[in-house]
Coordinates of C-alpha atoms and ligand atoms in Angstrom, one line a residue:
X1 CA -36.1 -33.0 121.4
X2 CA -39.0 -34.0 119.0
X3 CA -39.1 -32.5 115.9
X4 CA -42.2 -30.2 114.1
X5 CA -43.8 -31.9 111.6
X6 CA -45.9 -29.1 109.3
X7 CA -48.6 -31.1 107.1
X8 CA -50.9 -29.7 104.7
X9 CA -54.3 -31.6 104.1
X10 CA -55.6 -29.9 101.0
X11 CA -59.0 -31.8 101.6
X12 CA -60.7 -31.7 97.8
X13 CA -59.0 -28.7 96.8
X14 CA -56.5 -28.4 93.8
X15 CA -56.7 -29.1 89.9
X16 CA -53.0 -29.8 88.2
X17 CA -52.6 -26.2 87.1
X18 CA -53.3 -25.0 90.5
X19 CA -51.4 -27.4 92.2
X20 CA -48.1 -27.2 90.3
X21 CA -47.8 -23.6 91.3
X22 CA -48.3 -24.5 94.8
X23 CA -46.1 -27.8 95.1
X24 CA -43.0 -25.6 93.0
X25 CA -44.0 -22.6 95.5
X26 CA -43.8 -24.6 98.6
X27 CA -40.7 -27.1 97.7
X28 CA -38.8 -23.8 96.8
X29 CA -39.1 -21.8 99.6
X30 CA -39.1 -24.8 101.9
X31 CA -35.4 -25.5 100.2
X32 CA -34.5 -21.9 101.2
X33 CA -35.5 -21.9 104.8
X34 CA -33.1 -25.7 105.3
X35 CA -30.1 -23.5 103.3
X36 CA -30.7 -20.6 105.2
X37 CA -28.3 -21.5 107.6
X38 CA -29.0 -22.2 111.1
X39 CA -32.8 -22.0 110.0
X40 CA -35.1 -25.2 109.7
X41 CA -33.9 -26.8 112.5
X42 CA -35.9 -29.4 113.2
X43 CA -38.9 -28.8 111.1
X44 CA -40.0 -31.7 109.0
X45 CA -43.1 -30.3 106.0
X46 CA -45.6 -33.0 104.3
X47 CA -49.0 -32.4 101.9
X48 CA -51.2 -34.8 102.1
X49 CA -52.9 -34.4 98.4
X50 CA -56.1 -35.7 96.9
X51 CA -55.8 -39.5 95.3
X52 CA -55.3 -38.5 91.8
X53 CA -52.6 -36.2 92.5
X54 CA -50.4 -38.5 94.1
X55 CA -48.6 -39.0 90.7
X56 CA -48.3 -35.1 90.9
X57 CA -46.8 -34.6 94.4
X58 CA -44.0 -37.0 93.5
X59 CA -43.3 -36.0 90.6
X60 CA -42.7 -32.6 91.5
X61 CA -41.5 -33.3 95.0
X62 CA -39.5 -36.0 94.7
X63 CA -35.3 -35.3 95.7
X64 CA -37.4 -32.3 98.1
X65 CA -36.9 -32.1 101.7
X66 CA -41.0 -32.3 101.4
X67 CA -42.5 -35.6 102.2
X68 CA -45.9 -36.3 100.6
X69 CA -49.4 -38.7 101.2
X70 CA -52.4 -39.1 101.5
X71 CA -55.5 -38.4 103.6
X72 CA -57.4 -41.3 103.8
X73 CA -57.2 -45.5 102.6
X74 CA -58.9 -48.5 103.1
X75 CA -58.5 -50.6 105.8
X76 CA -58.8 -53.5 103.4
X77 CA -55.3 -54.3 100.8
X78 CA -57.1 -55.6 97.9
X79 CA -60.0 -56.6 96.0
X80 CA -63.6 -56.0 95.7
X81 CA -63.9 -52.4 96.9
X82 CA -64.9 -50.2 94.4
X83 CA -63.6 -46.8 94.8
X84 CA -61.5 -47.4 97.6
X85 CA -57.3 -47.1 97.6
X86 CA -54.8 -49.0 99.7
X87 CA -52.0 -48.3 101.5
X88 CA -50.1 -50.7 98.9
X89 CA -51.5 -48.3 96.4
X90 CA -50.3 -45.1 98.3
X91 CA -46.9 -46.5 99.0
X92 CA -46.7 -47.2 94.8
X93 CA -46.7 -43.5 95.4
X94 CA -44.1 -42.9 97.7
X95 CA -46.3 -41.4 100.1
X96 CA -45.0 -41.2 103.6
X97 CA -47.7 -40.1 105.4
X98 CA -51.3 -41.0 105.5
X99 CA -54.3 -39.0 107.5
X100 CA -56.5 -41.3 109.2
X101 CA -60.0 -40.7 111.0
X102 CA -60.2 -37.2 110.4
X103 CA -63.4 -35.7 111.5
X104 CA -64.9 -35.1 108.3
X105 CA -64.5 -38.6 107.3
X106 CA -66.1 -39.6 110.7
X107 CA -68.4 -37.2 110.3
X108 CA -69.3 -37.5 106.8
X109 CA -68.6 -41.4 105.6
X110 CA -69.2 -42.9 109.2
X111 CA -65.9 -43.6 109.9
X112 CA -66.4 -45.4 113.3
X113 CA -63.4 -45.8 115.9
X114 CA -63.3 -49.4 114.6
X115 CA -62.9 -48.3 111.4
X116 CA -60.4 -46.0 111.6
X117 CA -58.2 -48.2 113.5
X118 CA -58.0 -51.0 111.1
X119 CA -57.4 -48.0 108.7
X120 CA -54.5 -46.8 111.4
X121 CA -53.0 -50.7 111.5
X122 CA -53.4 -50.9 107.2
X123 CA -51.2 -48.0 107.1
X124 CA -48.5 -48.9 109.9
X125 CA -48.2 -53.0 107.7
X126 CA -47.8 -51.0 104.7
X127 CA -44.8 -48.5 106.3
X128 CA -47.0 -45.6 106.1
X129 CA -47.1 -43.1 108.7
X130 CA -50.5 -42.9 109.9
X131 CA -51.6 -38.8 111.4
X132 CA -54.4 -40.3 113.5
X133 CA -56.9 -37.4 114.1
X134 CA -59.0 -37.1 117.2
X135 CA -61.0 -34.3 119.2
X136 CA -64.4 -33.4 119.8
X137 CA -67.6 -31.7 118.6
X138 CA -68.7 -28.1 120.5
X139 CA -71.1 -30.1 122.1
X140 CA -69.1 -32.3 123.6
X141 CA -66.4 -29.4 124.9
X142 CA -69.5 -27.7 126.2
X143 CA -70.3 -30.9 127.9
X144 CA -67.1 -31.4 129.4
X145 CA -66.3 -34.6 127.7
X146 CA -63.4 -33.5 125.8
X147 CA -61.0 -36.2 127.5
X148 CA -63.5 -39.0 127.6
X149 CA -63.9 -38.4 123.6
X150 CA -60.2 -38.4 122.8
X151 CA -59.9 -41.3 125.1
X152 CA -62.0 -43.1 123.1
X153 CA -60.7 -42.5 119.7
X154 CA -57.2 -43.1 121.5
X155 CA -58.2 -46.3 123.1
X156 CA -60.1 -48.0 119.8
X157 CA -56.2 -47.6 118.0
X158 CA -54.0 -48.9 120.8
X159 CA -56.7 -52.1 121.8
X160 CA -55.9 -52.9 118.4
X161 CA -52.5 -52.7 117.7
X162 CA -50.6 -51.6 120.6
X163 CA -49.0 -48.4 122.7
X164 CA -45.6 -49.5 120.7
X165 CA -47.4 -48.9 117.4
X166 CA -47.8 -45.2 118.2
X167 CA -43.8 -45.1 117.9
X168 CA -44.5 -45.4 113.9
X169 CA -47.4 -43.2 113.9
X170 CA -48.4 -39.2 114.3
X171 CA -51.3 -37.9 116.7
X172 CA -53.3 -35.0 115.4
X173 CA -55.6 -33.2 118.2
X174 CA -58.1 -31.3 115.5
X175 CA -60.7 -29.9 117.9
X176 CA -63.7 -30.4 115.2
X177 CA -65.6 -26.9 116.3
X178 CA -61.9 -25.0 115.4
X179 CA -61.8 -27.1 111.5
X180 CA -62.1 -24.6 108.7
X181 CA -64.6 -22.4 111.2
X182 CA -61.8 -19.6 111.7
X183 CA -62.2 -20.3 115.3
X184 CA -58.9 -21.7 116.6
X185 CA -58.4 -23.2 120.5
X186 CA -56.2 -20.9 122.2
X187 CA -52.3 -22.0 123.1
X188 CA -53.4 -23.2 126.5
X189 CA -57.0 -25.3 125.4
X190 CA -54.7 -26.8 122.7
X191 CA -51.3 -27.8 124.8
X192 CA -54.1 -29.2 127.8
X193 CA -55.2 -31.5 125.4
X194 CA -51.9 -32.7 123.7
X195 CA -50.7 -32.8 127.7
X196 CA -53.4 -35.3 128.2
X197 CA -52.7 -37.5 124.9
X198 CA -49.0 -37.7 125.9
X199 CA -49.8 -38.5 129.9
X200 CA -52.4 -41.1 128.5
X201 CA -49.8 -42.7 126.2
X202 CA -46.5 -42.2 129.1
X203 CA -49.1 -44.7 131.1
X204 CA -48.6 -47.6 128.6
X205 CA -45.1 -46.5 127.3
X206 CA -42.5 -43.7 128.3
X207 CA -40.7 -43.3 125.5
X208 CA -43.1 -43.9 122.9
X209 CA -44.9 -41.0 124.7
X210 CA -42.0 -38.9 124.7
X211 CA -41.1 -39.1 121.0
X212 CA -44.2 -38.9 120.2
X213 CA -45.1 -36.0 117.7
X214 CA -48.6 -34.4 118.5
X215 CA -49.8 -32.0 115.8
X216 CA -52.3 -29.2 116.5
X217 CA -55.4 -28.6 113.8
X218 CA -58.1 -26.2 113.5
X219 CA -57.8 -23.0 111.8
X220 CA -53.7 -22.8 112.3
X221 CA -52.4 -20.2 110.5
X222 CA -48.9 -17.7 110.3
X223 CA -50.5 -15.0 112.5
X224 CA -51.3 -17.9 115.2
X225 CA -48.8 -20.4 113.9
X226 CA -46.0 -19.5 116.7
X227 CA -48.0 -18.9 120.0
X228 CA -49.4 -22.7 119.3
X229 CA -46.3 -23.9 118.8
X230 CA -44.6 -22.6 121.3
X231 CA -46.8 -24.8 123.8
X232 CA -44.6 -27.7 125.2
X233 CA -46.7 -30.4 123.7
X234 CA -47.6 -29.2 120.5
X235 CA -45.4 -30.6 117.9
X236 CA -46.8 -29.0 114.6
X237 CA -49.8 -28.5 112.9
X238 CA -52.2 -30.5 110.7
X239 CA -53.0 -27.4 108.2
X240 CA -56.3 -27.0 106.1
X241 CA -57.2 -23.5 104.9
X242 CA -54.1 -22.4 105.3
X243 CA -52.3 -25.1 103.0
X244 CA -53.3 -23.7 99.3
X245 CA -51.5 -20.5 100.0
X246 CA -47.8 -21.5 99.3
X247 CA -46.4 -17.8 101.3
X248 CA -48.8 -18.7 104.4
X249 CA -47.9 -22.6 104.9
X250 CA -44.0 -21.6 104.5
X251 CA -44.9 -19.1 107.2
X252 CA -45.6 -21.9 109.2
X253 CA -42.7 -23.4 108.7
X254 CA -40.8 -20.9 109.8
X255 CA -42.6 -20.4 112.8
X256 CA -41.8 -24.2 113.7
X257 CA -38.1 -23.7 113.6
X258 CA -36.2 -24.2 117.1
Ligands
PGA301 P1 -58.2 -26.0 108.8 O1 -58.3 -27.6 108.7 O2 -56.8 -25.6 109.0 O3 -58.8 -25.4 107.5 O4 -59.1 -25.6 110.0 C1 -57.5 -28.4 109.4 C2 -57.9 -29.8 109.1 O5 -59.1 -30.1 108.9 O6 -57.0 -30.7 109.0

């Protein structure tokens, strides 16, 4: 049986005050759900912080059952790049995880599907655990396309490195008209999709599909946390909003317990 994996993506949210209350809030209450028995069960938690508070995360959350990373890098390891961070840098960190090709980065900094799969295959050389995001715009729901789009974004990351590579990785399915818009995709819109990822991936490799952990994002919060995640192919959530409240993302948690 897979296990949930509950990441927070803060996005550009935090300042160190802020953010030492939230990291202390969330690696305590996430240490008393694991001793609280037979609770916890197979729930694994992660934030995925803004660059300059990597130092931060580890700091505070290091010898925690929390893992921490990033949410972007550059496909590139060194050099002339101003601005950019590598997944050597990230892993100076100790991050675990890294968020690659979200939709506001396609969106916003032109993040094509090429991109974000050299971006997916820096992370995997480095040991990082890429959360690939994928999903579609309103328009392209409305235009029935959702599977062709996914496809795609699927497709640009396994032409370049492989099925197998998806063994060291996380899929996130982050419908992009659900992001941060309050509107999430209902229980049975969501586990269609996920269905569809993990069919598309059993075609090229059985058990890389099957251990495959396929996060839902959009708008997940506690009062919708456990209908999602009861669907069969919804293995946690990729959490925005709902991250920078330390009481709502443990909710979360606790709603991903077995
Ligand atoms: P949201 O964001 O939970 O605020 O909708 C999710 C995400 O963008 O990862």
């Amino acid at each position: 049986m897979r296990n949930k994996l509950v990441a927070g993506n803060w996005k550009m949210n935090g300042s160190i005050a802020q953010n030492k209350a939230l990291l202390d809030g969330v690696a305590a209450g996430f240490a008393a759900l694991l001793s609280s028995g037979d609770t916890a069960k197979g729930v694994q938690c992660a934030v995925c912080v803004p660059f300059p508070y990597l130092f931060q995360a580890q700091s505070v959350l290091q010898g925690s059952k929390l893992a921490w990373g990033a949410q972007n890098l550059s496909q590139y390891e060194k050099g002339a790049y101003t601005g950019e961070v590598s997944a050597s840098m990230l892993r100076d960190f100790a991050c675990r995880y890294v968020i690659v090709g979200h939709s506001e980065r396609r969106a916003l900094y032109g993040e094509s599907d090429a991109i974000v799969a050299d971006k997916f295959e820096a992370a995997i050389n480095a040991g990082l655990i890429p959360i690939l995001c994928v999903g579609e715009t309103l328009a392209e729901r409305e235009a029935n396309v959702t599977e062709q789009v996914v496809a795609r974004q699927l497709d640009a990351v396994i032409v370049k490195c492989g099925a197998a590579s998806l063994a060291k990785a996380v899929v996130a399915y982050e419908p992009v008209w659900a992001i941060g818009t309050g509107k999430t995709a209902s229980p049975e819109q969501a586990q269609a999709v996920h269905a569809f990822v993990r069919n598309k991936i059993a075609q090229l490799d059985g058990a890389v599909a099957d251990g495959l952990q396929i996060l839902y994002g959009g708008s997940m919060k506690a009062s919708n946390a456990v209908e999602l995640l009861s669907m069969a192919d919804i293995d946690g959530g990729l959490i925005g909003g709902a991250a920078l409240d330390a009481d709502e993302f443990l909710a979360i948690c606790r709603a991903a317990q077995r």
